[in-house]
Coordinates of C-alpha atoms in Angstrom, one line a residue:
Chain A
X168 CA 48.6 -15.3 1.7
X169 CA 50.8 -11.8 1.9
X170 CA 49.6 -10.0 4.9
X171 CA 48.2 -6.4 2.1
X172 CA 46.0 -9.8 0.5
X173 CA 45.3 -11.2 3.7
X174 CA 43.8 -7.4 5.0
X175 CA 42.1 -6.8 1.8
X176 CA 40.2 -9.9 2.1
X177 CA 39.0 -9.3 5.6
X178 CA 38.5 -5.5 4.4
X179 CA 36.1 -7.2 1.6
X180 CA 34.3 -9.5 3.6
X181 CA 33.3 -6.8 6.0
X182 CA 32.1 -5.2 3.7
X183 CA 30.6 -7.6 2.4
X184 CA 29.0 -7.8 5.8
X185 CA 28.6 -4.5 6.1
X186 CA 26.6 -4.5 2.6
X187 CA 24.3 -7.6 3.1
X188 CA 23.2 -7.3 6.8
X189 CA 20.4 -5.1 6.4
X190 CA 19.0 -8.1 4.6
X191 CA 18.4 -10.3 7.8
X192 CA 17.3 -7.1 10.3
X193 CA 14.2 -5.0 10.2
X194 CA 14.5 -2.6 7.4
X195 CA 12.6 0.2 8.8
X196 CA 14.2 2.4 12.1
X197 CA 17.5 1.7 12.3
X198 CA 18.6 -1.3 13.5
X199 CA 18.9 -3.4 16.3
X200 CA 15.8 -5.7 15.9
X201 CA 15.2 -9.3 16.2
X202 CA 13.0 -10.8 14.0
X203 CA 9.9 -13.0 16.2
X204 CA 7.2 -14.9 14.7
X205 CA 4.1 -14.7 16.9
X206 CA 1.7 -17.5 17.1
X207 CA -2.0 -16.5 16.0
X208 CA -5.8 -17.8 16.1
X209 CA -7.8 -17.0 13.7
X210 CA -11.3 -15.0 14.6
X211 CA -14.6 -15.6 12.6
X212 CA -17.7 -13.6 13.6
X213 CA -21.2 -13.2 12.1
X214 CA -20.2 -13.3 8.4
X215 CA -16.4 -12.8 8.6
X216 CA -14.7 -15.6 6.7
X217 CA -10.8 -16.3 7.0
X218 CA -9.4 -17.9 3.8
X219 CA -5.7 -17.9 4.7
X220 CA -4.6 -13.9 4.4
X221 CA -7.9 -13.4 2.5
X222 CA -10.0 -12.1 4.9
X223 CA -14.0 -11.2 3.8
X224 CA -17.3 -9.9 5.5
X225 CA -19.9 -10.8 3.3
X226 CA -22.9 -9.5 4.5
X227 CA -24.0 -5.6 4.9
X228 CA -25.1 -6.3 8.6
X229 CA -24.4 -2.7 10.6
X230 CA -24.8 -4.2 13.7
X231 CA -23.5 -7.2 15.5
X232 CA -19.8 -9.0 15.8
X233 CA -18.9 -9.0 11.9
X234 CA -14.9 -9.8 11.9
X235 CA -12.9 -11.9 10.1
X236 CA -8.8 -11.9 11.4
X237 CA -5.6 -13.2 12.6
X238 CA -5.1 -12.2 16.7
X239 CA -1.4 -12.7 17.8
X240 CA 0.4 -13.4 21.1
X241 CA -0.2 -11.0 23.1
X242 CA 3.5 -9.0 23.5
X243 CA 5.4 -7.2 26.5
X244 CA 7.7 -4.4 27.3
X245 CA 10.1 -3.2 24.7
X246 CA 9.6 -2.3 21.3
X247 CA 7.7 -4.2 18.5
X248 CA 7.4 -3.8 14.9
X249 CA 4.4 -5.0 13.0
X250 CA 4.8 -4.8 8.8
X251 CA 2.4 -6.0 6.4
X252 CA 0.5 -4.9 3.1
X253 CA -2.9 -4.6 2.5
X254 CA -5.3 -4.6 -0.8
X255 CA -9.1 -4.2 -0.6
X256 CA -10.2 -6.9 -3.6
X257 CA -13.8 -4.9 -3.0
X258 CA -15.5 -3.4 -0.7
X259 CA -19.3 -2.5 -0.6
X260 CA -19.4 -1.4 2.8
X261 CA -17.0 1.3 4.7
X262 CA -15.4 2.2 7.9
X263 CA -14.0 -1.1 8.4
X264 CA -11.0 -2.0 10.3
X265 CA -8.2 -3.5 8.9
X266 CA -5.5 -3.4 11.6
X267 CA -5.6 -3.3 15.2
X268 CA -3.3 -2.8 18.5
X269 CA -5.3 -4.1 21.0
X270 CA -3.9 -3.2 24.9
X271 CA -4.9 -7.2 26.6
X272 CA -5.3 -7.7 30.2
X273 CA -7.5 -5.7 33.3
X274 CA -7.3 -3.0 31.0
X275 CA -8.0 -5.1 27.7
X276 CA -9.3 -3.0 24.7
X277 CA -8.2 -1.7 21.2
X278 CA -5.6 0.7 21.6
X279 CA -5.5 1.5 17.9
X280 CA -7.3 0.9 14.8
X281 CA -6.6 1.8 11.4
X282 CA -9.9 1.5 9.6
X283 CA -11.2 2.1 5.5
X284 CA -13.6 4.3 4.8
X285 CA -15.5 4.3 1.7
X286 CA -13.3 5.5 -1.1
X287 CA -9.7 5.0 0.8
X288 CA -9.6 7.3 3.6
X289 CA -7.7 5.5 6.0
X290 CA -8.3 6.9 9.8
X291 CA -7.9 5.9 13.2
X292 CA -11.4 4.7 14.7
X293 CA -10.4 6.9 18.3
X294 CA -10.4 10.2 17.5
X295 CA -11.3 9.8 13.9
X296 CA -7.7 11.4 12.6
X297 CA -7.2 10.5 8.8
X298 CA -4.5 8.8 8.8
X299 CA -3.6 8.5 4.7
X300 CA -5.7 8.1 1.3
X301 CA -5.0 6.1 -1.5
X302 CA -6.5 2.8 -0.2
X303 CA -8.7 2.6 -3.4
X304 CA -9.6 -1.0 -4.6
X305 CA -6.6 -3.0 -6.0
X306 CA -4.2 -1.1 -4.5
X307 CA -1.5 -2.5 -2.1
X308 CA -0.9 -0.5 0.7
X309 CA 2.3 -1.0 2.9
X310 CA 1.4 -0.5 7.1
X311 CA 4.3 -0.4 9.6
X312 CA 3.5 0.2 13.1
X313 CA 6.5 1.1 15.5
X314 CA 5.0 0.1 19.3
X315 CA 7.3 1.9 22.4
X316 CA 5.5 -0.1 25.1
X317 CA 5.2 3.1 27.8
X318 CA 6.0 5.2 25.3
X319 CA 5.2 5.6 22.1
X320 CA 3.0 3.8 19.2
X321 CA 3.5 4.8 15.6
X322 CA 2.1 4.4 12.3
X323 CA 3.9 4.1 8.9
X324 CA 1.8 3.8 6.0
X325 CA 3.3 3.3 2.5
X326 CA 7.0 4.1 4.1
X327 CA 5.6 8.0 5.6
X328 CA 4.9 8.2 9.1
X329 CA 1.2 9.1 9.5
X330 CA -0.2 8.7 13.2
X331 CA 1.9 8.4 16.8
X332 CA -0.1 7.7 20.2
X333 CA 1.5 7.9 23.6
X334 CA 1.5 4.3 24.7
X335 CA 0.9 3.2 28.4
X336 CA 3.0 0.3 30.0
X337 CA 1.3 -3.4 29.6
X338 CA 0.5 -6.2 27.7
X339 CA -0.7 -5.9 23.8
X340 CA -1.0 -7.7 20.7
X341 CA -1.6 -7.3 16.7
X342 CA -4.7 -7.8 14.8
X343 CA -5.2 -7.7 11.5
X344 CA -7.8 -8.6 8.9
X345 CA -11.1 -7.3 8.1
X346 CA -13.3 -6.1 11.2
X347 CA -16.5 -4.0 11.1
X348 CA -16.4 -1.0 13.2
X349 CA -18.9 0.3 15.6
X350 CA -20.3 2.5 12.8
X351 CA -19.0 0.4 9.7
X352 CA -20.6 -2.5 7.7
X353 CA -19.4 -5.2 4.7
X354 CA -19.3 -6.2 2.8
X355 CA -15.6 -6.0 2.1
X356 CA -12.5 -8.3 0.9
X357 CA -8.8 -8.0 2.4
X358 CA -5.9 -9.7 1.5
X359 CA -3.1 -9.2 3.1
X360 CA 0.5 -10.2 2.5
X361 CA 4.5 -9.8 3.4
X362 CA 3.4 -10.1 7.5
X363 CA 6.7 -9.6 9.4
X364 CA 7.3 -8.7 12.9
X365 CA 10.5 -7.8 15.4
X366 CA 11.6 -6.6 18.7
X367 CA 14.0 -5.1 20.2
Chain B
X104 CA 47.2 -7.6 12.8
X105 CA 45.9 -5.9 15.5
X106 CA 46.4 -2.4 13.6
X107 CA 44.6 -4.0 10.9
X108 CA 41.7 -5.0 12.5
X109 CA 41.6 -1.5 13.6
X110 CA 41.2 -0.4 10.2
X111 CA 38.4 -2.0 9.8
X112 CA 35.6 -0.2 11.7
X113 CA 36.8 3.0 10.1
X114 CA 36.2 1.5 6.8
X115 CA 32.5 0.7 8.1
X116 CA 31.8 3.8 9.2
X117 CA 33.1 5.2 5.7
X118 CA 31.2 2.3 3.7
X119 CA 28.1 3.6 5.5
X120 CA 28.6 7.3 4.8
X121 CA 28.5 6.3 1.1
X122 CA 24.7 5.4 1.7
X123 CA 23.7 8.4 -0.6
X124 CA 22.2 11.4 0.4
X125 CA 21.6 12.3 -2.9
X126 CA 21.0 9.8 -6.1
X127 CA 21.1 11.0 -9.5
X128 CA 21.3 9.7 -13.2
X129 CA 22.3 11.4 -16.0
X130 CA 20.0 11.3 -19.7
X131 CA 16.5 12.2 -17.6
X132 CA 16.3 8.7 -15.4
X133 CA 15.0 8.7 -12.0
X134 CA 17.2 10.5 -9.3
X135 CA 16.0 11.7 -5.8
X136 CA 17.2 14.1 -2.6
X137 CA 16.6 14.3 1.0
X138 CA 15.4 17.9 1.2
X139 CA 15.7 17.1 5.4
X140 CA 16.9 13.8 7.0
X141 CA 13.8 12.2 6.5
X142 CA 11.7 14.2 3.2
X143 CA 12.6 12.7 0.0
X144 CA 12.2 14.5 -3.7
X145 CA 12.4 12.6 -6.7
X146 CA 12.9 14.1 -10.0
X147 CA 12.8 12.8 -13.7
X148 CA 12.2 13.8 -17.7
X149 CA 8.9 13.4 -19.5
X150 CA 10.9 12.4 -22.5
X151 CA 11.1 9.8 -24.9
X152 CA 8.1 7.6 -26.4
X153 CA 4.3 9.0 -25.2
X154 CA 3.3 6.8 -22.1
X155 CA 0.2 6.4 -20.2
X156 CA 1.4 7.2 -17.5
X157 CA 3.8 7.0 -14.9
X158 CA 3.8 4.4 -11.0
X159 CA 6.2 5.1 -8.6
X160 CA 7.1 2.8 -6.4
X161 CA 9.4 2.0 -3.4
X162 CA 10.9 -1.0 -1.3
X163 CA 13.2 -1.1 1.7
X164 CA 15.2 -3.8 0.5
X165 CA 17.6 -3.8 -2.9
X166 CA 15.3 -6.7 -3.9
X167 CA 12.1 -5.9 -2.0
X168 CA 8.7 -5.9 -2.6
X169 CA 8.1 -2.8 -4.6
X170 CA 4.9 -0.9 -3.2
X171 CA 3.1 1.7 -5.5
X172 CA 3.0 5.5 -3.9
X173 CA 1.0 6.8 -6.7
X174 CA -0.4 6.4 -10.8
X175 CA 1.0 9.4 -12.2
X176 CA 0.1 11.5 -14.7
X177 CA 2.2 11.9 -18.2
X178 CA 3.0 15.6 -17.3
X179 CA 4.1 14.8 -14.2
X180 CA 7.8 15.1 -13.5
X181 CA 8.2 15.0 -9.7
X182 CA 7.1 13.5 -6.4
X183 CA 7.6 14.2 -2.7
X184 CA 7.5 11.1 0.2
X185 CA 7.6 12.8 3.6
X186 CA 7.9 12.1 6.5
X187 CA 9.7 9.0 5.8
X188 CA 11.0 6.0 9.0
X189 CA 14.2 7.0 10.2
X190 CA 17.4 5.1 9.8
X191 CA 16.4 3.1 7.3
X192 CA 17.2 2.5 3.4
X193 CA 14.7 3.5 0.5
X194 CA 14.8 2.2 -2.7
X195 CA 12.7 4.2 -5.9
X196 CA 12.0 2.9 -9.2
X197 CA 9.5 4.5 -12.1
X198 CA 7.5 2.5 -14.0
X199 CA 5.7 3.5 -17.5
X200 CA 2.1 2.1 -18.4
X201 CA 1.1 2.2 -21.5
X202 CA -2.8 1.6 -23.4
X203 CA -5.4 3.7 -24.4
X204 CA -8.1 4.2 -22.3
X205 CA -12.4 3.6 -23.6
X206 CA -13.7 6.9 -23.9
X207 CA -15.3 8.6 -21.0
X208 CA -18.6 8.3 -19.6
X209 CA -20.6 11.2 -17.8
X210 CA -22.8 10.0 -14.7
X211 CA -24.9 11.8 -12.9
X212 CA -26.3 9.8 -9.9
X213 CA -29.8 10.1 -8.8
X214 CA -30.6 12.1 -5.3
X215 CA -31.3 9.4 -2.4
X216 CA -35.0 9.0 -1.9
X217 CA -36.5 9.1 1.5
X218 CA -35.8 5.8 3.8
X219 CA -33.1 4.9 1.0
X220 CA -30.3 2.9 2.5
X221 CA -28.1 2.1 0.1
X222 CA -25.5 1.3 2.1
X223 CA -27.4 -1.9 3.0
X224 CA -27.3 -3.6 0.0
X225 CA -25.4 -6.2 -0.3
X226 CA -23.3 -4.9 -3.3
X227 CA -22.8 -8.5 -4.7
X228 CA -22.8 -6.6 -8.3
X229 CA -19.3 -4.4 -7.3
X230 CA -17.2 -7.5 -6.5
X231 CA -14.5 -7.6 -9.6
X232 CA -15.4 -10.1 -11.9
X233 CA -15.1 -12.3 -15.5
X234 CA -18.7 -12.0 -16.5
X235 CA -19.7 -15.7 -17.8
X236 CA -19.2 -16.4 -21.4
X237 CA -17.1 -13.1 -22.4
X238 CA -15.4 -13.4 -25.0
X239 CA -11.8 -13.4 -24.1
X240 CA -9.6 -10.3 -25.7
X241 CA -7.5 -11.5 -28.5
X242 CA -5.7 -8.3 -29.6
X243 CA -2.3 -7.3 -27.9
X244 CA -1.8 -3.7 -26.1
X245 CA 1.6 -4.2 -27.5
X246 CA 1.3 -4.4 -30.8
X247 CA -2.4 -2.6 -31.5
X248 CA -3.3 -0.7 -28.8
X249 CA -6.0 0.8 -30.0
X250 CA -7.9 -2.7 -30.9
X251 CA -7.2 -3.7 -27.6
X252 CA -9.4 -1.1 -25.8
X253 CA -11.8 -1.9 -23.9
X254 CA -15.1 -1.0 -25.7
X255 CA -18.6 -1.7 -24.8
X256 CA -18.3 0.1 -21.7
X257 CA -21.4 0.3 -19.6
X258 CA -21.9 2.0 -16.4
X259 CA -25.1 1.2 -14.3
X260 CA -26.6 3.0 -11.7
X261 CA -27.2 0.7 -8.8
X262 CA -28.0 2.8 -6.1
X263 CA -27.7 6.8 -5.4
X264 CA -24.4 5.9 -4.6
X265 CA -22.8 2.8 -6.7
X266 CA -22.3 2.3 -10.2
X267 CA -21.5 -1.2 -12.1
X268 CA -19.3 -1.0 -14.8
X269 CA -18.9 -3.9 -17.8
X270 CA -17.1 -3.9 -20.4
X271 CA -15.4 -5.8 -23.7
X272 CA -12.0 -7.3 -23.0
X273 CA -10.3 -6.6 -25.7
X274 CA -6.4 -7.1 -24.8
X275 CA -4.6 -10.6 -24.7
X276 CA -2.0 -9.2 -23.1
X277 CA -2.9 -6.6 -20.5
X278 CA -1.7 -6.6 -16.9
X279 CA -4.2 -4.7 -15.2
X280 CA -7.5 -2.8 -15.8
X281 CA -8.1 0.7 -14.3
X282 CA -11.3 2.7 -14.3
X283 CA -10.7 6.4 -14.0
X284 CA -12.0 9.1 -12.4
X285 CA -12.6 12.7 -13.0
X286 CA -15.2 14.2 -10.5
X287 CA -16.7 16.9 -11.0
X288 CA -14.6 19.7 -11.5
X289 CA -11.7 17.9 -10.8
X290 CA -8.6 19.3 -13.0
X291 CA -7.2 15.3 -13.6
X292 CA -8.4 12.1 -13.5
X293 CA -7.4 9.8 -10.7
X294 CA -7.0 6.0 -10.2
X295 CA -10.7 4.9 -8.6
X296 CA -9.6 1.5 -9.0
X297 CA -6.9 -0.9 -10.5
X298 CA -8.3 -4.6 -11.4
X299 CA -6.8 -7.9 -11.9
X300 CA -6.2 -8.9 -16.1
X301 CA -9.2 -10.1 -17.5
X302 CA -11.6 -8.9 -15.2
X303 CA -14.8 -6.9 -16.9
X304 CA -17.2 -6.2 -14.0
X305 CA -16.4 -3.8 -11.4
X306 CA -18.7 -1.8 -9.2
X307 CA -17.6 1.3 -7.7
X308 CA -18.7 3.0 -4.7
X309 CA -18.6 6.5 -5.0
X310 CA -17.6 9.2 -2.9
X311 CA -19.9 12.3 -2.2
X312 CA -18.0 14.6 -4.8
X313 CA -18.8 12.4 -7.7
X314 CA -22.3 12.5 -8.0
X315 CA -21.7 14.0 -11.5
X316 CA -18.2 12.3 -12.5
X317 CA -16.6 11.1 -15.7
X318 CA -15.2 7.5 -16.0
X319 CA -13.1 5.7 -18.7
X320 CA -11.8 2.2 -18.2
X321 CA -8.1 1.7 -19.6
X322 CA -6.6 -1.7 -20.2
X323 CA -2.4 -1.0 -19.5
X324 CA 0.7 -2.8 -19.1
X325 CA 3.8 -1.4 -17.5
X326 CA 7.2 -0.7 -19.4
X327 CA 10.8 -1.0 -18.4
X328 CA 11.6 -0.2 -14.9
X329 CA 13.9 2.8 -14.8
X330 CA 17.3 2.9 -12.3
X331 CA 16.7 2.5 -8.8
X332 CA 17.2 5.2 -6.7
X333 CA 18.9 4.7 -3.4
X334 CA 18.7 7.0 0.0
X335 CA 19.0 6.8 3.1
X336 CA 16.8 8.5 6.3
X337 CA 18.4 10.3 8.8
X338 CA 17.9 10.4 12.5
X339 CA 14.2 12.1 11.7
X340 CA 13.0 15.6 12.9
X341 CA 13.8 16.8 16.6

């Protein structure tokens, strides 16, 4: 092959390269990240129900354990990146909580959680912030959350950043599914799809 | 060959300052702007054949999953996502919906009663559903879209606070359902909910400012996807 051929080729499949590699990283925040895939159990309580990612409370109970999730591996220093889409099939009840950063360890306890009010007010459950609307029934709504371990937690929804917490240093891990907050109740269906996560 | 190889990371760096920082189409298709690295506009033409309405949607992959960021209205002719991730690629696409929505339905919700709790019951009647032994549409929202309307539309009060809508499916052919809002004195109506094909029982929780709200129920299905637009985020805001 002439040496100009020879150059063009390698020209073309860098950029072919160049073009395509997005594909395999994380698609949100530059790049960098290494795509992980978490082991999970899956949580039942009172009358949650797990049916793969459809996830259900089907009782109107306001008090008691009423969850129904995935829990991952709990997760280090560095930097994680949780994605994954939400659609309330129905929901009867309100304030429930559909994803969660819990901190694990001596210091275990949620460190965020995005919850649904009635009518698709998405907020975070500490300090009450809204966080976006537009969760309505039937509509699929795209969560990134961006975790700085010591630093920094943030929270994309539909491809806008929405919330950002400072994060302390320790151990944490995802939740998702549907969970009845403190002042929430069912009943309410969840099913969520396209769960991805990375480091970096 | 060395000198060559050298090349190379120059091209890169040009290949990736191609990623657009501006995307537009001529004849009134889609076309978007970053107003700052990470605030995009996007812009198009309510021309052409009478729609429903308009979805706009975005992915971060050329052949992602394409999440909705709103139902918009016919008149509407632009949208702004802000505060968008950083670095990363964003992909836009408009989507027209077509059908004619039942006609509208005033509700005015009683005032709770003393002791009532309506958030405790067990709302088994709003779960989206085929009620048994409805007749299945037979008319197509392509070809008659006025036959395929939904008709018979009933709206139940079920508690101060919930209402149960049924209705006739009409349409063969129709992707989704969507029962529509208009509270109060709200100037437009609003998607309250979108519902699978076929689906004819729907109860909807409603928010404080609808006590007195309109609703219609419109059997659609999308048209033609328009261009996709390409950008791509900055480093963000300082």
């Amino acid at each position: 092959m002439p040496r100009k051929h020879r150059v063009l080729a390698g020209i073309a499949l860098l950029g072919g390269l160049v073009l395509t590699a997005p594909a395999a990283q994380a698609q949100v925040e530059g790049g960098g990240w290494t795509s992980r895939s978490p082991g999970f159990n899956v949580q039942e309580r009172g009358c949650g129900q797990v049916n793969n990612l459809t996830f259900t409370l089907t009782c109107s109970t306001a008090s008691g354990d009423q969850r129904a999730e995935r829990r991952y591996d709990t997760y280090g220093g560095g930097t994680y990146q949780f994605e994954g889409s939400f659609r309330i099939q129905s929901m009867g009840g309100t304030r429930i909580s559909l994803k969660q950063t819990f901190q694990d360890g001596p210091s275990a306890g949620p460190f965020f959680m995005l919850a649904v009010e009635r009518g698709g007010r998405l907020y975070a459950v500490h300090g009450g912030a809204t966080v976006a609307t537009g969760a309505t029934v039937g509509a699929t709504v795209r969560v990134n959350t961006v975790h700085q371990v010591g630093s920094q937690h943030r929270t994309y929804i539909n491809g806008s950043q929405k919330h950002s917490y400072s994060s302390p240093s320790g151990s944490f891990y995802d939740k998702f599914g549907a969970y009845r907050t403190s002042s929430g109740q069912g009943p309410a269906t969840v099913v969520w799809s396209g769960i991805r996560f990375w480091r970096k | 060959m060395l000198k060559s190889l050298a090349v190379l990371p120059v091209l890169a760096l040009l290949l990736s300052a191609c990623a657009a920082t501006e995307s537009a189409s001529p004849g009134g298709a889609l076309s978007g702007k970053l107003d700052t690295p990470v605030d995009v506009t996007l812009r198009w033409e309510n021309t052409g054949q009478p729609v429903a309405g308009r979805v706009l949607e975005y992915a971060n992959e050329p052949n992602g999953e394409y999440t909705v960021l709103k139902f918009l209205a016919p008149e509407e002719t632009s949208y702004r996502h802000p505060d968008l991730i950083p670095e990363t690629r964003f992909f836009y696409r408009l989507r027209p919906y077509y059908g004619t929505a039942s006609p509208e339905q005033s509700v005015t919700l009683p005032e709770p009663k003393p002791g009532d709790k309506p958030e405790e019951d067990p709302h088994e009647w709003a779960v989206p559903q085929t009620l048994p032994g409805a007749p299945a549409g037979t008319q197509s929202l392509r070809a008659n879209a006025s036959a395929a309307t939904p008709t018979e539309v009933k709206a139940t009060v079920m508690t101060s606070q919930g209402i149960r809508f049924t209705w006739r499916d009409n349409a063969s052919d129709e992707e989704h359902y969507a029962v529509e809002v208009k509270a109060g004195a709200a100037p437009a109506w609003s998607t309250a909910a979108l519902l699978d094909p076929n689906i004819n029982s729907f109860g909807l929780v409603t928010l404080p400012e609808e006590r007195t709200a309109a609703y219609r129920v419109r059997a659609f299905y999308y048209g033609p996807a328009s261009n996709v637009v390409e950008l791509r985020t900055g480093r963000g805001k300082p």
